Amino acid sequence: MVKSGTLILHTAARILMPLQLLFSVFLLLRGHDEPGGGFIAGLVAAGAFTLYLFAFGVSATREVLRMVDPRDLIGMGLLFGMASVFPAWFVDQPFLTAQWWTIPGIDFYASTPLIFDIGVYLAVLGSVLAMVMTLMEVDKDEP
Amino acid sequence: MRPEVALPVLLPLLSGAISLLFWRSRPMQRFTAVAGNLALLGVSLWLLVSVIQEDYVVIQMGGWQAPFGITLVADMLSAVMIVLTGLMGLVLSIYSLASTGDGHERFGYYPLMHLLLAGVAGAFLTGDVFNLYVWFEVMLVASFALLILGGEKAQMEGAIKYVTLNLLASVIFLSAVGLLYGMVGTLNMADAAQRLAVAEHQGMVEVLAVMFMVAFGIKAAAFPLFFWLPASYHTPPVAVSALFAGLLTKVGVYALFRFFTLLFDQTLGYTQELLIWGAALTMVTGVLGAAAQFEFRRILSFHIVSQIGYMILGLALYTPLAIAGGIFAVMHNMVVKTNLFLISGITRRLQGTYELKKMGGLYRERPWLAVAFFLSAFSLAGVPPLSGFFAKFVIVRAGIEAEAYVVTAVALLVGLMTLYSMVKIWNEVFWKSLPEDNLVPTEEVVVGDDSRMVPPSLWLMYLPVAVLALFALLIGVLAEPLMAMMNQIGEQLMNPQGYIEAVLGADVGIEDALIEAPDEEVSP
Amino acid sequence: MATVILISQVLMGIALILAFVRVVRGPSLPDRVVALELFASIVVGLVGVYAIRTDVSSFLDAAIVIALMGFLAAIGFARFLERGGPRDD
Amino acid sequence: MIETIKGFLILTGALFMLLAALGILRLPDLLTRMHATTKAAALGVILIMLAVAVHFGEVAVVARAFAIIVFVLMTAPVAAHVIGRAGYFVGSKLWSGTVKDELRPNYDPLTHELKSGLETDSNAVHQPRENDPK
Amino acid sequence: MMQFAVLSGFVLAAFAPLFHRWFGERVSFVLAAFPAALALWFLGQMPAVMRGEVLFLELDWVPSLGMSLSFVIDGLALLFALLITVIGTFVLIYAGGYLKGHRDLVRFHIVILAFMVSMLGLVLADGLLTLFVFWELTSITSYLLIGFSHADIEARKSARQGLFVTFAGGLALMAGLVLLGNAGGSWSLAEINAGGIDLREHDLYLPMLLCLLLAAFTKSAQFPFHFWLPNAMAAPTPVSAYLHSATMVKAGIYLLARLQPSLGGTEAWVGILSVVGAVTMFTGAFLAVRHTNIKKMLAYSTVMALGTLTMLLGIGTEGALITFVTFLLAHSLYKGALFMVAGILDHETGTKDITAMGGLRPLMPVTAVVAIIAALSLAGAPPLFGFIAKEMMFEAALEAEVFGWLVLLLAFVSAFLTIAVAAIIALRPFFGERRTTPRVAHEAPLSMLLGPACLAALSLLLGVLPVLAGMGVLTAAASAVMGEPVSVYLSLWHGINLPLVMSIVTLALGYLLFKRWDRVRAHLARLDPVMARGPEAGYEAFMHWVTVVSEWQTRILQNGYMRNYILVMVLVLIALLGNSLLLRHPLEIAFELDVRFHEVVVVAMMVLGALFAAIARSRLSAVVSVGIMGFSIALTFILFSAPDLGITQLLVETLTVILLVLVLFRLPRFASLSTPLERVRDVLVAGSVGVLITLLILTAWGIDQFVPISEYMIENSVPLAHGRNIVNVILVDYRSLDTLGEIFVLALAAIGVIAMLKLRAPVKPAKPAAQEKESSHG
Amino acid sequence: MTGAIWNLLLALAWVILSGDFSGLNLVVGLVFGYITLVLIEPQVDALAGYPARVPRILKFLGFFIKELVQANLRVGFDILTPPWHMKPGVIAMPLEARTELEITMVANLISLTPGTLSLDVSDDRKVLYIHAMFLDDEEELRRNLKEMEYRALELFR
Amino acid sequence: MEPVMAVAVGLLYAAAIFLMLRRSIVKLVIGLILLSNAANLLIFTTAGMTRGAPPLIPEGLSAPLGPVADPLPQAVVLTAIVIAFGVLAFAVVLIRRAYEIVKADDLDKMKETDT
Ligand code: NA
Ligand code: NA
């Protein structure tokens, strides 16, 4: 008979997890200019979900994630990563050559490095989350 | 823009990612396995054609000129290894369709295989030291996961050794990379070769050389660093064993060839001596290890070690011919050793065991399987005109021409001992009658890899075996084009200037890299 | 100012040592975990002071990360204990 | 002036850190040690971050310094609660000078149930809640 | 035509199953047409060869190695080719009868055809490698033929033994040929033989010679490698008749003859060949007398003949060489016939024991006649071809200069022993009182009689008309062996001379021995314990030794103890690093101390954390210490200008601790498992690594010779890559390929973890324990 | 209503953290805040009536800091002087706070105040168990704690 | 600072190797963790350590104002840290599964696959 968290931890997790996720996105997006980037952001996000896991257990966390299995996150992350590889081919530059596109109207640049970093983010998040979740899931199932 | 240099890495990565994303759909996984590996073989042939035409093909990834970005570069050695990787990938993916069970497929068998191939291809193509480390890790972690797939007790025990000792190698490798960068300030192999050649502190160059030697020696399973291999290679699902046997250790050998021709040729003498004795002891210990075994895959595993010695000897003798022979041995071994493992899988399926003593009668029951085994096994022992003959002959010739008589004699004796083991298997599995107490069950066999019932005569398992056996024969009978390639490899590796110029550009000099020019290097 | 920073660094350095002594002495796992938590807090302090000293505000991001994520390990340990894991002392 | 404030904040912050460290070393049992760390260390961080805010003076940095303060205030007590509770429940010894323990009688180590002592018969039964493990 | 001759057989072998389907029982005759046709073709080449013309054919094979498939027909090749094809024809026909209805007849045909062409390729080969390739092919096909009755453990053992010995010789051959090719400056035998280089003067003459002799001796069953040949009698008799009398075992002799012009005549050559040949000759003859198994007797008598041939090559005079070709031909004819007769006896009576047979003449009259004629030739009785050969052999033995007395003595003794053997074989089964045999004997079918009858007839014909042989192929063959033209004149009557006297004496002694054979055998049986320590025991001991050493080595090296593995690897690293860093080169260390208190404290915490983790008594203390170390490392990174690293380290450390905690829950507490002494040793080893690493870092750090490539990265980060965090720019742009690989590593690790935790080995249905064991035990 | 407030808060947090006060960045922040809230939406139910409390928050902050420093000094004194003056013990404090957020808030504030440490809340959420260092005057302590709770709850109600 | 770091890294390697030579799988895996950290620090130290000059370029500039720490080893170490994390996570779970199956923490009881 194990409690998956106390009232205080529940509340804290509910407040802290969105904060941490937000922070992770922040780290992701400005990583090109300041400390941060896909790895760090992905790890922070994974930490956020880990907190939630500790507080509420696996099935509640799955509910938060809705239909997205961590494994899907991994696959998506990897595909995002691969997606930044090939655009250069269309302009006859070597693979992975950074492509920068100005989004018209606003002062924002989309680029393959950004796509790549998002891929890194998702892959790191998915991988770490998958590991932690599986470990906890298995522990629960075992006598 | 030379896509063909990068595609052998990128395609399996893509296949792996797609396969992972569709982890719920088994048909999709199986389709990706075959289609992806077919595509991989296609691009690797494209690469080979390019290399035949141009000697070196280079792509500067990310558009950053070497040595600042990561360069992928293919010379003949890389191209040949890549083609073999593609071939192994295709053959094994087809075999796996039959040999791999539900459980394995649901838990990432095919993605792992794709990514393993990507790691191998990356290691063969990269021109960057740290990038090589990354591909080694990709390959390694993929192999970890494949090794434990199924979770048998033996797998776990084997995996602990495999994982630990390989991680030790990785750390030594990584440390050496760090020291290399600290010393010469570059990670590009061609650039590092240039810089190391003029480095003032040759003692440190030698230190780096031995560190890389130990790291790759562990990866390649050379004496006395091979323990992880015989402890683990016989434990995973058989297609995985075959993949490991065919590809993985060869990457360590490749790295040794690359590093000790490109980066460290100047320290020859001492390192050469180390390599020669390492090679000799590797051959002997491996082959003797096999002599003591009575389990199909264990025998084969120890023989991997022994054959690694042959290959390293090719490098250690350090003549174009010897290197050609070493790489020929690599090529031949990939084909043959993979096939022997695949055959062991079929025999296991037929008779429910890998224990030689419990098997028998297959010469009569499965004559074509017997032919395939005979071709592969006797090729391994170096019987002409099969593939292994040239590997052996060229190295023996090179050894005699280099006046390395002792080690050549050892190589010859090891050939005899190889025959010993192969004949043992042949006598026990094929010639001997099936022991009374292990008669083949008449109904379908439950295979250990998973609980799926499979008819024992799946043609998907025989097809790859037949193809590889044919290769074992054809590589020997039609050796000329291959030998010409091997000779080119020997020439290219012994003259690394071509590689360096292909990567860095023809007009590049060492002057820019020096903080101040050393006195004796100043030319008027 | 440099002196103040130096002194504060020395003080926090000593604090690190003391926290570590508690990690070694235990006696129980919770004691060690508490010391680890303290260690992390002191690291935040050191980073803050270092940011001032070098005038590089980017270091603060590291402090944010510790502040936000550092307590996760403690929660992990606590969960371990509550699930009946041995205290090992 | 600003320098003085900064210096004061830094020094006090560092001193609180040291105090916390001394506390964790000297205090006799887990819970009393936690008193030292949770508060003194948090206060130390807060003071130093105030110094950071003063030092840089830019909006972005100040915001980040305050974010750190807020985060510390949010996480430190949670961690303390979780560890303290776990430590207490798995039987960390209380200091011999402890004068009172109103928790122990209300705690069932087998079921991990924690009563309030204010239960009426009707609500004394443990009601399953949504987040209990199945 | 020549490539057809050599290679078409392989094709035929491949299509043998088809022929079986088409021709059924008659397939043997159909297949025999192939060697018969070849024999005719070779006969057709005779005039040209007699004129001294050499037919040459070269096919490119691996020109990059200087290897071609080249063939040549000279006298020696022609002699062998004729033997191979003619006897091959008869053997194929014979086998059709012998193995009639045998379920593996198809496989037999495939392999024996393959063998036949391998043998042809071997004797026709001109390229050194061509020779080698076919040499090895004969070993392999012979292996398959000896092991034909593979369900029988003796057959398997014998096959393996034969293969081993000949394969070992093959390895020596490879080395020898490479030495020969390098020394002779050519990969063609003809060129080497004709070339101007005197190989006898070459520095590597002796090793080269020894390698080649080893090859020849193993293949041709010379003492002390003779033991495999009698054991090879496990093969069906057609195989014995073909391989182990007429063809394969003569491959070694062929090699020696081939090399005689370029390597022969030296002291080493003459000494080794004469003595080994003579000893082999005696050994064979002596051992033949000891046995009662008819096939073994014939096998040992073959050994004797092979020894004789070697001895003749050793003596090396013109006469000896002419004798060599003559003896070769004579032996092939009568031994082929005798083996087939032995096969008939075995086939018809169901036993190979000659003492179990008797009085068979009325039942099998034709066989008896054939047997007697062939045996007379073996005994060297006039007017058979064997007589001429033996006379010439005595003559040659008298010419022997090196160890002449020994050679002569052994030749004499061997001769009378052989006569006794011949008598036993020809007389015991057919005369005397009728014995009951396992099978009721009757005359063999025509297919089985044709071969021996023809061969026996040839022995007789050539004995009466030796000029047929002398004029024909033997002259050409002897010239090839001699390296210069010789003329061969053979005659039955040489006048009354010493050889004739010796012949008469040996005949008498032989007859005496035949009469007292049973008693002599009983006496010889007392020698059994001595004989058991012969060369074969050496072979057995070697095989045993291989097993023992390999098991010992595996126990020592692959001992299963992980810490020993790690220890060995670490010691190797220490030795190599230490040697290069400290011993082979001067140590150059840069040293410059500039430290701050808090930095030292942080670094000290890092180290102490690690050390405490190493010695902690409890796992969780160790984990907390790892955490301390991690935080300290992170702080170190931050203090030394690497905020990204610091943050990453912090996060990774936190997650690692969480993982450890999640996992440790299931794991046992630490236990102290090693002895204090082991711990001291490990501290020393680990400490050495630490010291070396420290020195390495300091050395590498002190080198400031090169501009790091990162300068370019720093300069171009903003202008070209549009990023101000250079580390991130490196990760996602300059070196994005690394990062790409890295996320795949993480993904792989996650897949691995999921698979490991969720994919459990299926619970096996209640199977016997043996099944369970087999997956994990060796 | 609650959701909208949190959304705005998160957006502000975003703007502050990123240090970019442009309108676009606020929009970005709102979007991310929205996404985050969508993620946690099923779990959060106690966020009613937040915005009107800023002045009260400030007042409370002052009170809290005073407590924090005062009590810290007391603890520090006890640590630094060899004989122990403390009289630690665990007491049960009946809770006024009802919602999870309130209880957590109160418990955390109590934890942050030196000398008191929230151990746990009883299963029926009626009592907070607190470890206190100075139980010399338990009534005084309980009064202080109640005041803290009262002031804190004021912020929410 | 490098000499101090060099000694520290040496000690880290030593501690790691010592742990890896134990018979307990838990110690083994902790040794692996130390070892990978040690290697990262080796790279970091060997390339040279710089105080207070992170490789960041202030906004609006195209190059750093003064000399900054070498960013390349940092990127390399960052990659290595994450790789090591993945690998070690795998290793950690592996020892757990191995323990579940073999039922012993003692590596000496896991030698069946060798001989
Ligand atoms: Na340096
Ligand atoms: Na440097």
PDB file of C-alpha atoms and ligand atoms in Angstrom, chain B residues 179 181-185, chain E residues 697-705, chain G residues 45-48, ligand 1:
ATOM      1  CA  LEU B 179      43.563  14.682 -25.334  1.00  0.00           C
ATOM      2  CA  TYR B 181      41.842  18.076 -29.198  1.00  0.00           C
ATOM      3  CA  GLY B 182      43.785  19.508 -26.281  1.00  0.00           C
ATOM      4  CA  MET B 183      46.966  18.741 -28.092  1.00  0.00           C
ATOM      5  CA  VAL B 184      46.315  19.680 -31.719  1.00  0.00           C
ATOM      6  CA  GLY B 185      43.103  21.708 -31.510  1.00  0.00           C
TER       7      GLY B 185
ATOM      8  CA  ILE E 697      46.188  15.897 -18.991  1.00  0.00           C
ATOM      9  CA  LEU E 698      49.059  18.073 -17.905  1.00  0.00           C
ATOM     10  CA  THR E 699      51.149  17.065 -20.877  1.00  0.00           C
ATOM     11  CA  ALA E 700      48.411  17.619 -23.426  1.00  0.00           C
ATOM     12  CA  TRP E 701      47.344  20.867 -21.846  1.00  0.00           C
ATOM     13  CA  GLY E 702      50.892  22.162 -21.970  1.00  0.00           C
ATOM     14  CA  ILE E 703      51.085  21.790 -25.723  1.00  0.00           C
ATOM     15  CA  ASP E 704      50.230  25.042 -27.419  1.00  0.00           C
ATOM     16  CA  GLN E 705      51.461  24.488 -30.902  1.00  0.00           C
TER      17      GLN E 705
ATOM     18  CA  THR G  45      40.380  20.352 -18.558  1.00  0.00           C
ATOM     19  CA  THR G  46      42.733  19.417 -21.336  1.00  0.00           C
ATOM     20  CA  ALA G  47      41.340  22.066 -23.634  1.00  0.00           C
ATOM     21  CA  GLY G  48      42.130  24.686 -21.018  1.00  0.00           C
TER      22      GLY G  48
HETATM   23 NA    NA H   1      46.799  22.168 -25.085  1.00  0.00          NA
END
